[in-house]
Amino acid sequence: MIFLIPLFLFASVKSEIINFYKKTYPNIIIEKITANPALPKHYKKIKFLLSPKQNSGSIIIDGKYYYITIKAEIPVFVATSIIRQNSPILPYVVKKIVKFRYFYSKPLEKISSNLIASKIISKNSVINESNTKIAPAVLREERVTVLIKSKNITISSSAKALRDGNIGDIIPIEMNRKIFNAKVTDKGVVNLEN
């Protein structure tokens, strides 16, 4: 007579903790996980109470609280000099591996050529989602070409953009000390709206 014993496969708690962090930071390198009390070898249910931005916090495993701390490193881009607002990020960055700590905003995994600083970035600062943005077609305070179309004639002038704008956006411009609304039609070009 043969008895079949059901076999339940449980994932390791440590691999679940690693996966929890890798969802937010795919390139994180977790070196060590410590827990108080010691983590069980197997579990049925796990709940994370901590944020993936933190390197320590509580989790609940099968109804029991555990306090975990991770020691990890993460590759990030760091500013090699001060980057002024609305200036290109490249080539003023270098990739470094830093100790994982609390990040106010998620560090960028790659830098595209159209990425600019959304505010002044200090030397040695981590390049992240909150201090960068994709360059708009028109930048605030930038001189733009204004096209004024009327029947069979197009007049070209110059103005100052009063707000950032992407193609299709209506933005305020200042021309001859008066404020007008204009539609962004190309990089540095707006059409005056009637």
PDB file of C-alpha atoms in Angstrom:
ATOM      1  CA  MET A   1       0.000   0.000   0.000  1.00  0.00           C
ATOM      2  CA  ILE A   2       1.360   3.460  -0.981  1.00  0.00           C
ATOM      3  CA  PHE A   3       0.571   6.621   0.991  1.00  0.00           C
ATOM      4  CA  LEU A   4       0.775   9.930  -0.812  1.00  0.00           C
ATOM      5  CA  ILE A   5       1.843  12.782   1.397  1.00  0.00           C
ATOM      6  CA  PRO A   6       0.880  16.184   0.034  1.00  0.00           C
ATOM      7  CA  LEU A   7       3.952  18.301  -0.570  1.00  0.00           C
ATOM      8  CA  PHE A   8       3.568  22.059  -0.012  1.00  0.00           C
ATOM      9  CA  LEU A   9       6.220  24.281  -1.505  1.00  0.00           C
ATOM     10  CA  PHE A  10       6.951  27.401   0.462  1.00  0.00           C
ATOM     11  CA  ALA A  11       9.029  30.294  -0.787  1.00  0.00           C
ATOM     12  CA  SER A  12      11.829  31.405   1.477  1.00  0.00           C
ATOM     13  CA  VAL A  13      11.105  34.514   3.543  1.00  0.00           C
ATOM     14  CA  LYS A  14      14.434  36.074   2.534  1.00  0.00           C
ATOM     15  CA  SER A  15      13.659  35.674  -1.176  1.00  0.00           C
ATOM     16  CA  GLU A  16      10.274  37.364  -0.597  1.00  0.00           C
ATOM     17  CA  ILE A  17      12.026  40.304   1.106  1.00  0.00           C
ATOM     18  CA  ILE A  18      14.480  40.563  -1.801  1.00  0.00           C
ATOM     19  CA  ASN A  19      11.590  40.489  -4.322  1.00  0.00           C
ATOM     20  CA  PHE A  20       9.763  43.159  -2.292  1.00  0.00           C
ATOM     21  CA  TYR A  21      12.714  45.560  -2.719  1.00  0.00           C
ATOM     22  CA  LYS A  22      13.449  44.557  -6.335  1.00  0.00           C
ATOM     23  CA  LYS A  23       9.925  45.608  -7.399  1.00  0.00           C
ATOM     24  CA  THR A  24      10.905  49.213  -6.620  1.00  0.00           C
ATOM     25  CA  TYR A  25      14.669  48.995  -7.191  1.00  0.00           C
ATOM     26  CA  PRO A  26      15.382  46.278  -9.814  1.00  0.00           C
ATOM     27  CA  ASN A  27      19.161  46.838  -9.562  1.00  0.00           C
ATOM     28  CA  ILE A  28      19.432  46.675  -5.759  1.00  0.00           C
ATOM     29  CA  ILE A  29      22.121  44.331  -4.418  1.00  0.00           C
ATOM     30  CA  ILE A  30      21.030  43.007  -1.014  1.00  0.00           C
ATOM     31  CA  GLU A  31      24.038  41.796   0.946  1.00  0.00           C
ATOM     32  CA  LYS A  32      22.457  40.904   4.284  1.00  0.00           C
ATOM     33  CA  ILE A  33      19.024  40.648   5.917  1.00  0.00           C
ATOM     34  CA  THR A  34      18.776  40.661   9.703  1.00  0.00           C
ATOM     35  CA  ALA A  35      15.588  40.113  11.671  1.00  0.00           C
ATOM     36  CA  ASN A  36      14.381  40.234  15.241  1.00  0.00           C
ATOM     37  CA  PRO A  37      13.213  37.603  16.104  1.00  0.00           C
ATOM     38  CA  ALA A  38      14.916  35.279  13.608  1.00  0.00           C
ATOM     39  CA  LEU A  39      12.921  34.681  10.428  1.00  0.00           C
ATOM     40  CA  PRO A  40      11.124  31.355  10.029  1.00  0.00           C
ATOM     41  CA  LYS A  41      12.352  29.016   7.297  1.00  0.00           C
ATOM     42  CA  HIS A  42       8.874  28.752   5.742  1.00  0.00           C
ATOM     43  CA  TYR A  43       5.687  30.747   5.853  1.00  0.00           C
ATOM     44  CA  LYS A  44       2.130  30.734   4.604  1.00  0.00           C
ATOM     45  CA  LYS A  45       1.310  34.449   4.698  1.00  0.00           C
ATOM     46  CA  ILE A  46       3.518  37.521   4.736  1.00  0.00           C
ATOM     47  CA  LYS A  47       2.564  41.203   4.963  1.00  0.00           C
ATOM     48  CA  PHE A  48       5.026  44.089   4.545  1.00  0.00           C
ATOM     49  CA  LEU A  49       4.356  47.082   6.784  1.00  0.00           C
ATOM     50  CA  LEU A  50       7.505  48.950   5.774  1.00  0.00           C
ATOM     51  CA  SER A  51       8.045  51.064   2.678  1.00  0.00           C
ATOM     52  CA  PRO A  52      10.474  49.789   0.023  1.00  0.00           C
ATOM     53  CA  LYS A  53      12.180  53.187   0.344  1.00  0.00           C
ATOM     54  CA  GLN A  54      13.359  52.241   3.847  1.00  0.00           C
ATOM     55  CA  ASN A  55      16.094  49.788   4.757  1.00  0.00           C
ATOM     56  CA  SER A  56      14.308  48.672   7.923  1.00  0.00           C
ATOM     57  CA  GLY A  57      10.823  48.138   9.269  1.00  0.00           C
ATOM     58  CA  SER A  58       8.207  45.627  10.293  1.00  0.00           C
ATOM     59  CA  ILE A  59       6.679  42.672   8.512  1.00  0.00           C
ATOM     60  CA  ILE A  60       4.055  40.202   9.693  1.00  0.00           C
ATOM     61  CA  ILE A  61       4.661  36.529   8.975  1.00  0.00           C
ATOM     62  CA  ASP A  62       1.813  34.158   9.805  1.00  0.00           C
ATOM     63  CA  GLY A  63       0.435  36.651  12.329  1.00  0.00           C
ATOM     64  CA  LYS A  64       3.747  37.317  14.102  1.00  0.00           C
ATOM     65  CA  TYR A  65       5.646  40.646  13.924  1.00  0.00           C
ATOM     66  CA  TYR A  66       9.280  40.748  12.803  1.00  0.00           C
ATOM     67  CA  TYR A  67      11.592  43.748  12.552  1.00  0.00           C
ATOM     68  CA  ILE A  68      13.932  43.488   9.566  1.00  0.00           C
ATOM     69  CA  THR A  69      16.953  45.473   8.445  1.00  0.00           C
ATOM     70  CA  ILE A  70      18.677  45.098   5.107  1.00  0.00           C
ATOM     71  CA  LYS A  71      22.229  45.955   4.180  1.00  0.00           C
ATOM     72  CA  ALA A  72      22.321  46.710   0.470  1.00  0.00           C
ATOM     73  CA  GLU A  73      23.925  48.698  -2.320  1.00  0.00           C
ATOM     74  CA  ILE A  74      22.320  50.310  -5.323  1.00  0.00           C
ATOM     75  CA  PRO A  75      23.743  51.763  -8.552  1.00  0.00           C
ATOM     76  CA  VAL A  76      22.750  55.415  -9.017  1.00  0.00           C
ATOM     77  CA  PHE A  77      23.686  58.408 -11.140  1.00  0.00           C
ATOM     78  CA  VAL A  78      25.408  61.200  -9.210  1.00  0.00           C
ATOM     79  CA  ALA A  79      26.013  64.801 -10.319  1.00  0.00           C
ATOM     80  CA  THR A  80      29.701  65.523 -10.953  1.00  0.00           C
ATOM     81  CA  SER A  81      29.114  69.283 -10.645  1.00  0.00           C
ATOM     82  CA  ILE A  82      26.281  71.704  -9.931  1.00  0.00           C
ATOM     83  CA  ILE A  83      23.564  71.352 -12.587  1.00  0.00           C
ATOM     84  CA  ARG A  84      21.484  74.487 -13.017  1.00  0.00           C
ATOM     85  CA  GLN A  85      17.711  74.408 -13.405  1.00  0.00           C
ATOM     86  CA  ASN A  86      16.617  73.576 -16.989  1.00  0.00           C
ATOM     87  CA  SER A  87      20.167  72.540 -17.934  1.00  0.00           C
ATOM     88  CA  PRO A  88      20.843  69.139 -19.539  1.00  0.00           C
ATOM     89  CA  ILE A  89      21.766  66.341 -17.132  1.00  0.00           C
ATOM     90  CA  LEU A  90      24.264  64.778 -19.526  1.00  0.00           C
ATOM     91  CA  PRO A  91      27.307  64.827 -19.412  1.00  0.00           C
ATOM     92  CA  TYR A  92      27.379  66.013 -15.785  1.00  0.00           C
ATOM     93  CA  VAL A  93      26.712  62.636 -14.155  1.00  0.00           C
ATOM     94  CA  VAL A  94      28.614  59.486 -13.285  1.00  0.00           C
ATOM     95  CA  LYS A  95      27.257  56.098 -12.248  1.00  0.00           C
ATOM     96  CA  LYS A  96      28.237  54.991  -8.734  1.00  0.00           C
ATOM     97  CA  ILE A  97      27.272  52.221  -6.370  1.00  0.00           C
ATOM     98  CA  VAL A  98      26.121  53.660  -3.040  1.00  0.00           C
ATOM     99  CA  LYS A  99      24.863  52.173   0.205  1.00  0.00           C
ATOM    100  CA  PHE A 100      21.077  51.800   0.146  1.00  0.00           C
ATOM    101  CA  ARG A 101      19.387  54.341   2.375  1.00  0.00           C
ATOM    102  CA  TYR A 102      16.124  56.254   2.400  1.00  0.00           C
ATOM    103  CA  PHE A 103      15.615  58.001  -0.939  1.00  0.00           C
ATOM    104  CA  TYR A 104      13.115  60.849  -0.936  1.00  0.00           C
ATOM    105  CA  SER A 105      12.519  60.130  -4.630  1.00  0.00           C
ATOM    106  CA  LYS A 106      13.377  57.060  -6.699  1.00  0.00           C
ATOM    107  CA  PRO A 107      16.865  57.245  -8.285  1.00  0.00           C
ATOM    108  CA  LEU A 108      16.865  57.052 -12.086  1.00  0.00           C
ATOM    109  CA  GLU A 109      18.115  53.822 -13.651  1.00  0.00           C
ATOM    110  CA  LYS A 110      18.985  55.456 -16.984  1.00  0.00           C
ATOM    111  CA  ILE A 111      19.521  58.983 -18.258  1.00  0.00           C
ATOM    112  CA  SER A 112      18.128  60.039 -21.637  1.00  0.00           C
ATOM    113  CA  SER A 113      19.600  62.840 -23.744  1.00  0.00           C
ATOM    114  CA  ASN A 114      16.460  65.012 -23.379  1.00  0.00           C
ATOM    115  CA  LEU A 115      16.522  64.954 -19.559  1.00  0.00           C
ATOM    116  CA  ILE A 116      17.003  68.309 -17.820  1.00  0.00           C
ATOM    117  CA  ALA A 117      17.209  69.495 -14.206  1.00  0.00           C
ATOM    118  CA  SER A 118      13.827  70.542 -12.798  1.00  0.00           C
ATOM    119  CA  LYS A 119      15.683  72.464 -10.046  1.00  0.00           C
ATOM    120  CA  ILE A 120      19.299  73.159  -9.093  1.00  0.00           C
ATOM    121  CA  ILE A 121      21.097  69.867  -8.442  1.00  0.00           C
ATOM    122  CA  SER A 122      24.087  70.029  -6.088  1.00  0.00           C
ATOM    123  CA  LYS A 123      27.369  68.273  -6.781  1.00  0.00           C
ATOM    124  CA  ASN A 124      27.301  64.633  -5.551  1.00  0.00           C
ATOM    125  CA  SER A 125      23.465  64.582  -5.411  1.00  0.00           C
ATOM    126  CA  VAL A 126      21.669  61.477  -6.610  1.00  0.00           C
ATOM    127  CA  ILE A 127      19.788  62.041  -9.878  1.00  0.00           C
ATOM    128  CA  ASN A 128      16.156  61.096  -9.234  1.00  0.00           C
ATOM    129  CA  GLU A 129      12.579  61.514 -10.424  1.00  0.00           C
ATOM    130  CA  SER A 130      11.965  64.702  -8.427  1.00  0.00           C
ATOM    131  CA  ASN A 131      15.026  66.698  -9.553  1.00  0.00           C
ATOM    132  CA  THR A 132      14.703  65.950 -13.289  1.00  0.00           C
ATOM    133  CA  LYS A 133      12.164  66.226 -16.089  1.00  0.00           C
ATOM    134  CA  ILE A 134      11.952  65.647 -19.824  1.00  0.00           C
ATOM    135  CA  ALA A 135      12.795  68.882 -21.622  1.00  0.00           C
ATOM    136  CA  PRO A 136       9.610  70.575 -22.832  1.00  0.00           C
ATOM    137  CA  ALA A 137       9.401  72.124 -26.308  1.00  0.00           C
ATOM    138  CA  VAL A 138       9.396  75.579 -24.680  1.00  0.00           C
ATOM    139  CA  LEU A 139      11.001  76.512 -21.359  1.00  0.00           C
ATOM    140  CA  ARG A 140       9.765  79.249 -19.026  1.00  0.00           C
ATOM    141  CA  GLU A 141      11.697  82.525 -19.548  1.00  0.00           C
ATOM    142  CA  GLU A 142      12.977  81.269 -22.916  1.00  0.00           C
ATOM    143  CA  ARG A 143      12.810  83.501 -26.007  1.00  0.00           C
ATOM    144  CA  VAL A 144      10.424  81.939 -28.516  1.00  0.00           C
ATOM    145  CA  THR A 145       9.519  82.607 -32.133  1.00  0.00           C
ATOM    146  CA  VAL A 146       5.903  83.752 -32.425  1.00  0.00           C
ATOM    147  CA  LEU A 147       4.039  83.054 -35.662  1.00  0.00           C
ATOM    148  CA  ILE A 148       0.981  85.197 -36.311  1.00  0.00           C
ATOM    149  CA  LYS A 149      -1.098  83.839 -39.190  1.00  0.00           C
ATOM    150  CA  SER A 150      -3.800  85.783 -40.966  1.00  0.00           C
ATOM    151  CA  LYS A 151      -5.332  84.573 -44.253  1.00  0.00           C
ATOM    152  CA  ASN A 152      -2.408  84.473 -46.728  1.00  0.00           C
ATOM    153  CA  ILE A 153       0.244  86.123 -44.570  1.00  0.00           C
ATOM    154  CA  THR A 154       2.428  84.938 -41.698  1.00  0.00           C
ATOM    155  CA  ILE A 155       4.231  87.392 -39.452  1.00  0.00           C
ATOM    156  CA  SER A 156       7.099  86.300 -37.249  1.00  0.00           C
ATOM    157  CA  SER A 157       8.096  87.964 -33.998  1.00  0.00           C
ATOM    158  CA  SER A 158       9.860  87.191 -30.745  1.00  0.00           C
ATOM    159  CA  ALA A 159       8.471  86.837 -27.209  1.00  0.00           C
ATOM    160  CA  LYS A 160       9.264  85.477 -23.779  1.00  0.00           C
ATOM    161  CA  ALA A 161       7.543  82.275 -22.629  1.00  0.00           C
ATOM    162  CA  LEU A 162       5.988  82.672 -19.179  1.00  0.00           C
ATOM    163  CA  ARG A 163       5.522  78.926 -18.596  1.00  0.00           C
ATOM    164  CA  ASP A 164       6.999  75.612 -19.780  1.00  0.00           C
ATOM    165  CA  GLY A 165       5.017  73.995 -22.570  1.00  0.00           C
ATOM    166  CA  ASN A 166       4.951  70.896 -24.730  1.00  0.00           C
ATOM    167  CA  ILE A 167       3.692  70.761 -28.303  1.00  0.00           C
ATOM    168  CA  GLY A 168      -0.050  71.401 -28.278  1.00  0.00           C
ATOM    169  CA  ASP A 169      -0.059  73.294 -24.949  1.00  0.00           C
ATOM    170  CA  ILE A 170      -1.462  76.814 -24.675  1.00  0.00           C
ATOM    171  CA  ILE A 171       0.983  78.958 -22.698  1.00  0.00           C
ATOM    172  CA  PRO A 172       1.152  82.638 -21.761  1.00  0.00           C
ATOM    173  CA  ILE A 173       3.806  84.689 -23.546  1.00  0.00           C
ATOM    174  CA  GLU A 174       4.969  88.266 -23.080  1.00  0.00           C
ATOM    175  CA  MET A 175       5.338  90.274 -26.271  1.00  0.00           C
ATOM    176  CA  ASN A 176       5.700  94.074 -26.394  1.00  0.00           C
ATOM    177  CA  ARG A 177       4.942  94.252 -22.648  1.00  0.00           C
ATOM    178  CA  LYS A 178       1.562  92.572 -23.157  1.00  0.00           C
ATOM    179  CA  ILE A 179       0.509  89.045 -22.230  1.00  0.00           C
ATOM    180  CA  PHE A 180      -0.964  86.747 -24.882  1.00  0.00           C
ATOM    181  CA  ASN A 181      -1.907  83.084 -25.034  1.00  0.00           C
ATOM    182  CA  ALA A 182      -0.031  81.082 -27.667  1.00  0.00           C
ATOM    183  CA  LYS A 183      -0.045  77.460 -28.778  1.00  0.00           C
ATOM    184  CA  VAL A 184       3.284  75.590 -28.764  1.00  0.00           C
ATOM    185  CA  THR A 185       3.767  74.125 -32.250  1.00  0.00           C
ATOM    186  CA  ASP A 186       7.453  73.158 -32.283  1.00  0.00           C
ATOM    187  CA  LYS A 187      10.631  73.461 -30.234  1.00  0.00           C
ATOM    188  CA  GLY A 188      10.913  77.188 -29.429  1.00  0.00           C
ATOM    189  CA  VAL A 189       7.969  78.088 -31.713  1.00  0.00           C
ATOM    190  CA  VAL A 190       4.460  79.222 -30.772  1.00  0.00           C
ATOM    191  CA  ASN A 191       1.407  80.339 -32.768  1.00  0.00           C
ATOM    192  CA  LEU A 192      -0.504  83.317 -31.450  1.00  0.00           C
ATOM    193  CA  GLU A 193      -4.068  82.318 -30.625  1.00  0.00           C
ATOM    194  CA  ASN A 194      -6.838  84.646 -31.791  1.00  0.00           C
TER     195      ASN A 194
END
